[in-house]
Amino acid sequence: MDRRTFLQRSGGLAALLAGAQLVGGDPLEGGVAGAAARLVPADFPVGTPILVLIDLAGGNDATNLVIDPNDPWYYDQRQGHGAIAIAADQLLPLKGTTKALNPAFAWLAKRYATAGDVAFVLGSGENVAHEFSHFAAQHYRQAASFSPSVTTGWLGRFNDLMAPRSPFASVSTSGVHPALLAAQTPVLSVPSVQNFDFTIGWEWQDDFRAALQQMAVPSWAKGSGGLAAQQNLASTLTAQVAVAGAWNETVANTFDSTDIAQQLSTAALLIAAGIPSRTYVVTYGSFDTHAGEDAAEDTLFGNLDAALGQFFAAIEATPRAADVVVLCTSEFGRQQTANDSAGTDHGQAGLDLLVGKKVRGGLYGLPPKTAPADRLDDALVPTVDFRSTYATVLNHLTGSTAVAQELLFGTFEDLGCFR
Amino acid sequence: MAAIDAGAADESRERPRFWGAGATRVSSNPGQIAHIWRRLGFGPTAADLAHGLAIGPAALIQRLLNAKMTTPTQWALPTGETWETMVEYLGRELNLMAYSPNPLQERMAWILRGLVVVGMVDAVNFDQFQQYTTLLRTNPLGSYTALLRATAVSPAMMVYLNGYQNQVGHPNQNYARELMELFSLGITNPVTGAKNYTQQDVVEVARALTGYTLDWQKGTISFDPTQFDSGSKTFFGVNQGNADLNAVISAVSRHPSYAAFVPARLYRELTGLQPSPATLKQLGTLWTSSGNLRAVVSAIVTSPTFLSPAAIGSKVKTPVELLVSGARICNFNLGTSDYGWLLGSYMNQNPYQPPNVAGWPAGRVWLNAGVTMSWSGIVDDLVHSARSQEGGLVDQIYATSKPAQAVSTTLRLCGLTGASPSTLKALTNFATFEAWDVNRASGLLALALLSPEFAIN
């Protein structure tokens, strides 16, 4: 069966059930075979909270996203954003606050004012390592730990707890995001819903698939690369029919062709189809705006804003409209003094953005102090530990503060961003 | 790269048991020969295995180490800036990786591509990118310090990390940081754990790197003293006077962590294991401030650890490694297809666009559905090409006539020297599912290339 034939044959629930049957009789590990049974909607009922994390990779300049038009240091030519600061009359006011949004966020500003379900956590960052390196900072963020021995991601640990070994538990729309790395639960990477299938030569069909299934039966030693490769093949085979069956051309066509819109389209299609994943991670950027930041942000922010609008329009046409929360976060903010190439270098405090019907809109955290004397190597000093945002989200996802404590290796304040 | 990676951590902590319990061990020796080819090149053919077995692992390693460097004439890389040239160039590069008479040169150039990283993004043009790949391919077993100097002033690097925009006044810290963090020192010393530099050092080094400007018409870099910060700079705890770019590279090459950082990376790349402090110290004495790549690589691959069971099979093939090794096995001409879009959009390893300045991740992140399904599409191409070759792989498998023998022949032709009971059962069942014919033979080849064993490096 070629891709076209396959896609014609597959669709909706029939495909989900076919997926369940595909692995039903296989001697796979209980978790993998059991996962097919979890496809039944009763095991992932409407009302199950779903997180879509958008990683603004490269260090988003929070200072140029939520802007304080009354802060003279923002506009300062010598020690502020100067040439790349955005004039007050172009900003989009955040209703009821003294802050304003970058003009690229037209949809978000309107949503903030009308739906009241957009929250910004100001000053989010870390005061543990004061890390200016992308890769060290990303590690801390993804692991939610400052210990080099932690090799799982915070959402991977969440999935190990909530849906251990389910091939559907965690979806990454761009490769495998490290935040999803788990001890047991595989990461389902979905580069495209439409083309989510093996290519199998015309000479062989079911016998070839059967052989792939047989090769995936675990037989390498625990912990070995061979076993990991077998498990990947098994979970890929299990997920394949259900994921491809989530394709919906009408919905897909409502999304832009930009990278971020396409990734959010994947998430929306899978959520709409009832794929039992509580966690989606989207990697977007680069936000590493060392030069030409103003022009870069017009595109980066503008495409994100449009894609968020398309995503929520798609989700709100499904029964899971109230279940989905989007979290945008980044490894750090940027320095306050613009360099001579109209950019900013690596900084410290950034911001987190939450959107979704269960979000209680508003500004959270505390705006960092911007005067040069209050900065750390020209960067804003964080006022909120990023793990507080994680704890807030985990508390919402699980309804229990105990889970966040366990997964984050400590107690972090719930910021109260959810209704 | 510091990003978390369960696979990489596993590689360092546990004894890889890939060829352990449950394996059908043909013999340890073919496993070593295949391993040498996977790590010093891009995987063996059956002929490579036979040749390696005849001369033995030590002689094979020496032969690969001492192969004559190939020259630009042999590379025959196309020039030009058109889209067609880019496609042709990628195909030619992949063919070089698969078929160069000096496999280690290509392996090392590829390792360096993931270490001294330039992405063809933003304003980096293809002409500049070609100059960069040439720098890496010319002598990837020479002086790493010389390579740092050459890449530092290369237009590709200057544009990629904003070096040409780093001017006196408000310097741009981008290259200064990544030069130290990713290209030469790392954040901390791997033995002592001490920080290698401070944020203030980044600022001061950035000042020393000022003064370079880009000619947009010609795409070339030149030094403009009026854009250079000629004040005195202090970094690494020392007043470095009126240091410039060359002084920065010299200071970096004398930093205590310089002798540890790249040697440790090479050790991980080649063995799949973490070096012990004692090993690192030993490699550091060979490395010296010149960054002697040949001495360090030679020491690593002639050490007993390199051929140990812990090292063999301890890595995961990246998409580029899957493609190149599969093509070499199937005698497939990578210059005739454009796999750039598939590698990039579906497998996340566009050779011209690493995800960021840290290059590509390593380890088990590559064991994922997107890669596996895309690989099945490439395998389909490889197998149908092999099928059309007279006396090619499919013919050789078909000629075995006995299905049981066909399975072991297929594994050997794919450079696989061990297989799990699951894979053996799958191949055997498939071979006997219908009457033995060329369809069965080509299907066996496809399955072997899609097997969990083939995904391991």
PDB file of N, CA, C and O in Angstrom, chain A residues 7 26 90 108 119 181 193 256 309 313 347 401:
ATOM      1  N   LEU A   7      -3.586   6.578   2.988  1.00  0.00           N
ATOM      2  CA  LEU A   7      -4.308   7.718   3.547  1.00  0.00           C
ATOM      3  C   LEU A   7      -5.777   7.671   3.171  1.00  0.00           C
ATOM      4  O   LEU A   7      -6.638   8.053   3.952  1.00  0.00           O
ATOM      5  N   ASP A  26       0.308  -9.248  19.737  1.00  0.00           N
ATOM      6  CA  ASP A  26       1.762  -9.330  19.718  1.00  0.00           C
ATOM      7  C   ASP A  26       2.369  -9.490  21.096  1.00  0.00           C
ATOM      8  O   ASP A  26       1.877  -8.919  22.064  1.00  0.00           O
ATOM      9  N   GLN A  90       3.468  52.546  19.231  1.00  0.00           N
ATOM     10  CA  GLN A  90       3.228  51.360  18.395  1.00  0.00           C
ATOM     11  C   GLN A  90       2.803  50.151  19.215  1.00  0.00           C
ATOM     12  O   GLN A  90       2.389  49.130  18.664  1.00  0.00           O
ATOM     13  N   LEU A 108      -2.808  37.933  20.284  1.00  0.00           N
ATOM     14  CA  LEU A 108      -2.638  37.701  21.719  1.00  0.00           C
ATOM     15  C   LEU A 108      -3.167  38.879  22.540  1.00  0.00           C
ATOM     16  O   LEU A 108      -3.798  38.687  23.588  1.00  0.00           O
ATOM     17  N   ALA A 119      -1.908  34.543  30.445  1.00  0.00           N
ATOM     18  CA  ALA A 119      -1.121  34.931  31.621  1.00  0.00           C
ATOM     19  C   ALA A 119       0.350  35.069  31.259  1.00  0.00           C
ATOM     20  O   ALA A 119       0.882  34.260  30.491  1.00  0.00           O
ATOM     21  N   LEU A 181      12.311  13.533  27.538  1.00  0.00           N
ATOM     22  CA  LEU A 181      13.072  12.294  27.741  1.00  0.00           C
ATOM     23  C   LEU A 181      12.668  11.653  29.065  1.00  0.00           C
ATOM     24  O   LEU A 181      12.619  12.301  30.106  1.00  0.00           O
ATOM     25  N   VAL A 193       1.821  14.704  10.205  1.00  0.00           N
ATOM     26  CA  VAL A 193       0.718  13.754  10.404  1.00  0.00           C
ATOM     27  C   VAL A 193       0.375  13.086   9.072  1.00  0.00           C
ATOM     28  O   VAL A 193       0.154  11.884   8.995  1.00  0.00           O
ATOM     29  N   ASP A 256      -1.155  28.366   8.651  1.00  0.00           N
ATOM     30  CA  ASP A 256      -0.142  28.922   7.761  1.00  0.00           C
ATOM     31  C   ASP A 256       0.904  27.850   7.428  1.00  0.00           C
ATOM     32  O   ASP A 256       0.974  26.814   8.091  1.00  0.00           O
ATOM     33  N   GLY A 309      -3.248  31.816  17.124  1.00  0.00           N
ATOM     34  CA  GLY A 309      -4.640  32.095  16.754  1.00  0.00           C
ATOM     35  C   GLY A 309      -5.250  30.925  15.998  1.00  0.00           C
ATOM     36  O   GLY A 309      -6.381  30.491  16.281  1.00  0.00           O
ATOM     37  N   ALA A 313      -8.232  28.395  17.357  1.00  0.00           N
ATOM     38  CA  ALA A 313      -9.452  28.282  16.543  1.00  0.00           C
ATOM     39  C   ALA A 313      -9.741  26.811  16.253  1.00  0.00           C
ATOM     40  O   ALA A 313     -10.897  26.364  16.335  1.00  0.00           O
ATOM     41  N   GLY A 347      21.177  36.765  28.251  1.00  0.00           N
ATOM     42  CA  GLY A 347      20.867  37.392  29.521  1.00  0.00           C
ATOM     43  C   GLY A 347      20.388  36.391  30.554  1.00  0.00           C
ATOM     44  O   GLY A 347      20.824  35.232  30.552  1.00  0.00           O
ATOM     45  N   THR A 401      -0.452  18.781  44.462  1.00  0.00           N
ATOM     46  CA  THR A 401       0.848  19.425  44.587  1.00  0.00           C
ATOM     47  C   THR A 401       1.956  18.402  44.862  1.00  0.00           C
ATOM     48  O   THR A 401       3.127  18.704  44.704  1.00  0.00           O
TER      49      THR A 401
END
